[in-house]
Tab-separated table of C-alpha atoms in Angstrom:
chain	number	residue	atom	x	y	z
A	257	MET	CA	122.614	115.241	100.872
A	258	ARG	CA	121.116	116.839	103.618
A	259	LEU	CA	121.731	120.200	101.769
A	260	LEU	CA	119.182	119.281	99.158
A	261	SER	CA	117.007	118.677	102.059
A	262	THR	CA	117.283	121.992	103.199
A	263	LEU	CA	117.277	123.334	99.757
A	264	PHE	CA	113.941	121.852	99.325
A	265	LEU	CA	112.358	123.089	102.434
A	266	VAL	CA	113.221	126.701	101.657
A	267	PHE	CA	111.664	126.408	97.481
A	268	THR	CA	109.112	124.759	99.056
A	269	LEU	CA	107.607	127.129	101.314
A	270	ALA	CA	108.338	129.771	98.908
A	271	GLY	CA	106.356	127.763	96.465
A	272	CYS	CA	108.942	127.665	93.835
A	273	GLN	CA	109.163	124.307	93.087
A	274	SER	CA	110.244	124.763	89.178
A	275	ALA	CA	113.077	127.421	90.638
A	276	TYR	CA	114.297	124.750	92.847
A	277	TYR	CA	115.071	122.042	89.848
A	278	ALA	CA	116.309	124.864	87.872
A	279	THR	CA	118.569	125.809	90.599
A	280	MET	CA	120.006	122.617	91.287
A	281	GLU	CA	120.143	121.618	87.592
A	282	GLN	CA	122.597	124.570	87.017
A	283	VAL	CA	124.954	123.062	90.314
A	284	GLY	CA	125.024	119.787	88.772
A	285	ILE	CA	122.375	118.116	90.421
A	286	HIS	CA	119.586	116.634	88.413
A	287	LYS	CA	116.361	115.133	88.750
A	288	ARG	CA	117.150	111.985	88.641
A	289	ASP	CA	120.009	112.679	91.896
A	290	ILE	CA	116.761	114.211	93.749
A	291	MET	CA	114.855	111.659	93.077
A	292	ALA	CA	117.122	109.451	93.998
A	293	ASP	CA	118.068	110.916	97.163
A	294	ARG	CA	114.358	111.275	98.203
A	295	VAL	CA	113.932	107.859	98.060
A	296	GLU	CA	116.589	106.821	100.280
A	297	ALA	CA	115.287	109.355	102.452
A	298	ALA	CA	111.817	107.767	102.822
A	299	SER	CA	113.644	104.326	103.067
A	300	GLU	CA	114.996	105.454	106.024
A	301	ALA	CA	111.924	107.283	107.186
A	302	GLN	CA	110.128	103.969	106.949
A	303	GLN	CA	112.902	101.862	108.700
A	304	GLU	CA	112.828	104.648	111.894
A	305	ALA	CA	109.139	104.465	111.830
A	306	SER	CA	109.586	100.815	112.044
A	307	GLU	CA	111.939	101.185	114.979
A	308	GLN	CA	109.317	103.584	116.862
A	309	PHE	CA	106.457	101.201	116.317
A	310	THR	CA	108.585	98.489	117.757
A	311	SER	CA	110.037	100.653	120.678
A	312	ALA	CA	105.796	101.624	121.283
A	313	LEU	CA	105.007	97.872	121.633
A	314	GLU	CA	107.702	97.056	123.929
A	315	ALA	CA	106.539	100.151	125.952
A	316	LEU	CA	103.172	98.396	126.021
A	317	SER	CA	103.865	95.393	126.371
A	318	THR	CA	105.775	96.524	130.112
A	319	LEU	CA	102.337	98.797	130.945
A	320	THR	CA	99.890	95.135	130.494
A	321	ASN	CA	102.799	93.721	132.973
A	322	PHE	CA	102.830	96.312	135.369
A	323	ASP	CA	103.012	95.389	139.007
A	324	GLY	CA	103.361	98.216	140.822
A	325	GLY	CA	104.965	101.778	140.929
A	326	GLU	CA	104.619	105.218	139.815
A	327	LEU	CA	101.617	105.211	137.196
A	328	GLU	CA	102.089	108.437	136.151
A	329	SER	CA	105.341	107.742	135.526
A	330	MET	CA	104.018	105.284	132.847
A	331	TYR	CA	101.438	107.409	131.428
A	332	ASN	CA	104.820	109.765	130.984
A	333	THR	CA	106.389	106.776	128.970
A	334	ILE	CA	103.274	105.900	126.809
A	335	ASN	CA	102.427	109.584	125.984
A	336	ASP	CA	106.035	109.961	124.719
A	337	GLN	CA	106.205	106.975	122.445
A	338	TYR	CA	102.517	107.853	121.187
A	339	GLU	CA	103.973	111.614	119.955
A	340	ASP	CA	107.695	109.639	118.941
A	341	SER	CA	105.515	107.550	116.748
A	342	GLU	CA	103.153	110.481	115.088
A	343	LYS	CA	106.324	112.001	114.718
A	344	ALA	CA	107.967	109.408	112.424
A	345	VAL	CA	104.565	108.395	110.700
A	346	GLU	CA	104.334	112.657	109.295
A	347	ASN	CA	108.362	112.280	108.583
A	348	VAL	CA	107.282	108.661	105.980
A	349	ARG	CA	104.269	111.207	104.840
A	350	GLU	CA	106.286	114.222	103.892
A	351	ARG	CA	108.644	111.931	102.091
A	352	ILE	CA	106.265	109.946	100.258
A	353	LYS	CA	104.790	113.615	98.803
A	354	GLY	CA	108.325	114.387	97.758
A	355	ILE	CA	109.180	111.737	96.220
A	356	GLU	CA	105.850	112.434	93.919
A	357	ASP	CA	106.881	115.858	93.690
A	358	VAL	CA	109.928	114.865	91.816
A	359	SER	CA	108.702	112.513	89.486
A	360	ASP	CA	106.220	114.210	88.130
A	361	ALA	CA	109.077	116.721	87.185
A	362	LEU	CA	111.131	114.179	85.816
A	363	PHE	CA	109.157	112.205	83.827
A	364	ALA	CA	107.515	114.765	82.820
A	365	GLU	CA	111.447	116.019	81.525
A	366	TRP	CA	112.244	112.304	80.168
A	367	GLN	CA	109.271	111.933	78.082
A	368	GLU	CA	109.577	115.819	76.207
A	369	GLU	CA	113.275	115.218	75.463
A	370	LEU	CA	112.688	111.854	74.077
A	371	SER	CA	111.588	114.378	70.838
A	372	LEU	CA	114.848	116.162	70.820
A	373	TYR	CA	116.727	112.539	69.698
A	374	SER	CA	117.792	112.112	65.758
A	375	SER	CA	118.839	109.030	66.737
A	376	THR	CA	115.700	106.569	66.245
A	377	LYS	CA	117.784	103.726	67.888
A	378	LEU	CA	118.917	105.811	71.059
A	379	ARG	CA	115.272	107.630	71.426
A	380	ARG	CA	113.693	104.023	71.738
A	381	GLU	CA	116.359	102.650	74.081
A	382	SER	CA	115.275	105.656	76.345
A	383	GLU	CA	111.907	105.305	75.645
A	384	ARG	CA	112.246	101.388	77.067
A	385	LYS	CA	114.108	103.116	79.643
A	386	LEU	CA	111.571	105.772	80.496
A	387	LYS	CA	108.838	103.205	80.694
A	388	ALA	CA	110.672	100.450	82.363
A	389	THR	CA	111.397	103.442	85.630
A	390	GLU	CA	107.742	104.125	85.479
A	391	GLN	CA	106.233	100.753	86.171
A	392	SER	CA	109.015	100.289	89.060
A	393	TYR	CA	107.994	103.767	90.486
A	394	LYS	CA	104.653	102.440	90.380
A	395	LEU	CA	104.972	99.605	92.362
A	396	MET	CA	107.428	101.146	94.568
A	397	LEU	CA	104.794	104.536	95.564
A	398	SER	CA	101.897	101.420	95.590
A	399	ALA	CA	103.974	99.900	98.582
A	400	MET	CA	105.339	102.892	100.259
A	401	ASN	CA	101.247	104.117	100.229
A	402	LYS	CA	99.369	100.793	101.448
A	403	ALA	CA	102.378	100.812	104.363
A	404	GLU	CA	101.674	104.327	105.501
A	405	SER	CA	97.795	103.275	105.335
A	406	LYS	CA	98.697	100.760	107.723
A	407	MET	CA	100.331	103.219	110.205
A	408	THR	CA	97.336	105.247	110.915
A	409	PRO	CA	95.545	102.294	112.883
A	410	VAL	CA	98.693	101.801	114.644
A	411	LEU	CA	98.654	105.770	116.006
A	412	ASP	CA	94.790	105.604	116.951
A	413	THR	CA	95.762	102.807	119.057
A	414	LEU	CA	98.311	104.105	120.682
A	415	ARG	CA	96.966	107.789	120.881
A	416	ASP	CA	93.180	106.117	122.596
A	417	ASN	CA	95.897	104.135	125.013
A	418	ALA	CA	97.638	107.188	126.345
A	419	LEU	CA	94.184	108.992	126.670
A	420	TYR	CA	92.967	106.673	128.425
A	421	LEU	CA	95.730	106.102	130.669
A	422	LYS	CA	95.823	109.964	131.149
A	423	HIS	CA	92.364	109.826	132.794
A	424	ASN	CA	92.563	106.335	134.489
A	425	LEU	CA	95.738	106.530	136.638
A	426	ASN	CA	94.804	102.803	138.541
A	427	ALA	CA	95.324	99.356	138.177
A	428	ALA	CA	92.071	98.713	135.773
A	429	ALA	CA	93.068	100.954	133.368
A	430	ILE	CA	95.903	98.978	132.831
A	431	GLY	CA	93.739	95.677	133.045
A	432	ALA	CA	91.406	97.403	130.322
A	433	LEU	CA	94.529	98.261	128.126
A	434	LYS	CA	95.918	94.562	128.385
A	435	GLY	CA	92.587	93.834	126.143
A	436	GLU	CA	93.981	95.898	123.554
A	437	PHE	CA	97.098	95.311	123.076
A	438	SER	CA	97.358	92.114	121.302
A	439	GLY	CA	95.174	94.257	118.232
A	440	LEU	CA	98.382	96.703	118.641
A	441	GLU	CA	100.701	94.206	118.482
A	442	GLN	CA	99.489	92.731	115.047
A	443	ASP	CA	98.618	96.564	113.720
A	444	ILE	CA	102.256	96.897	114.053
A	445	ASN	CA	103.369	93.795	112.745
A	446	ARG	CA	101.708	94.266	109.787
A	447	ALA	CA	103.129	97.866	109.464
A	448	ILE	CA	106.445	97.127	109.664
A	449	LYS	CA	105.818	94.074	107.741
A	450	ASP	CA	104.538	96.400	104.497
A	451	MET	CA	107.330	99.220	105.850
A	452	GLN	CA	109.726	96.554	104.783
A	453	LEU	CA	107.932	95.461	101.717
A	454	ALA	CA	108.171	98.901	101.022
A	455	ILE	CA	111.817	99.227	101.535
A	456	ALA	CA	112.886	96.108	98.784
A	457	GLU	CA	110.485	98.295	96.213
A	458	SER	CA	112.442	101.185	96.842
A	459	ASP	CA	115.625	99.413	96.601
A	460	ARG	CA	114.699	97.839	92.984
A	461	PHE	CA	113.191	101.415	91.911
A	462	LEU	CA	116.833	102.934	92.735
A	463	SER	CA	118.690	100.091	91.027
A	464	THR	CA	116.463	100.604	87.891
A	465	LEU	CA	116.968	104.331	87.939
A	466	LYS	CA	120.689	104.069	88.191
A	467	ASN	CA	121.189	101.562	85.883
């Protein structure tokens, strides 16, 4: 499925979303397939962000228990954790945007094609499935956006800690950051919890989409 991501990037840069979907259709890859691929990629991105936040928390825990050594090295570690966390969050945001884009195209196409049925029974069944899929999608997207919103406070605190340590490489700085640790730990735990809930909603949506 990495080919899908590569092609998506190419067509996004060219501003040709409709052309991208048309090209995929020609090789047998439909919007439903692209949607499933992007939802799975978003779940993976959220899991990676959860792991990265945990890693950052562990690094800060080590810092607050600092009892001597090279502070410059500790700063580099904390700054690296912040930058890695920032990249992980941006990846989640990009994945969510990709899902929103294909959902608009998928649901619009599905709605339009309802008028093509000659069988009333099949049209009603397809319409029922469309409504169920849209409802599941809304729940999933809401969960994803809620989790994403919890990431911002974490990034802000990680950035603040890295900046403070950069300009205060001394034992007093470590003491000051200890007071920030408890709040950051709570923020990270809340973000991870919401990301796991979003992943669960993604699994439910994929089940609805595929069945």
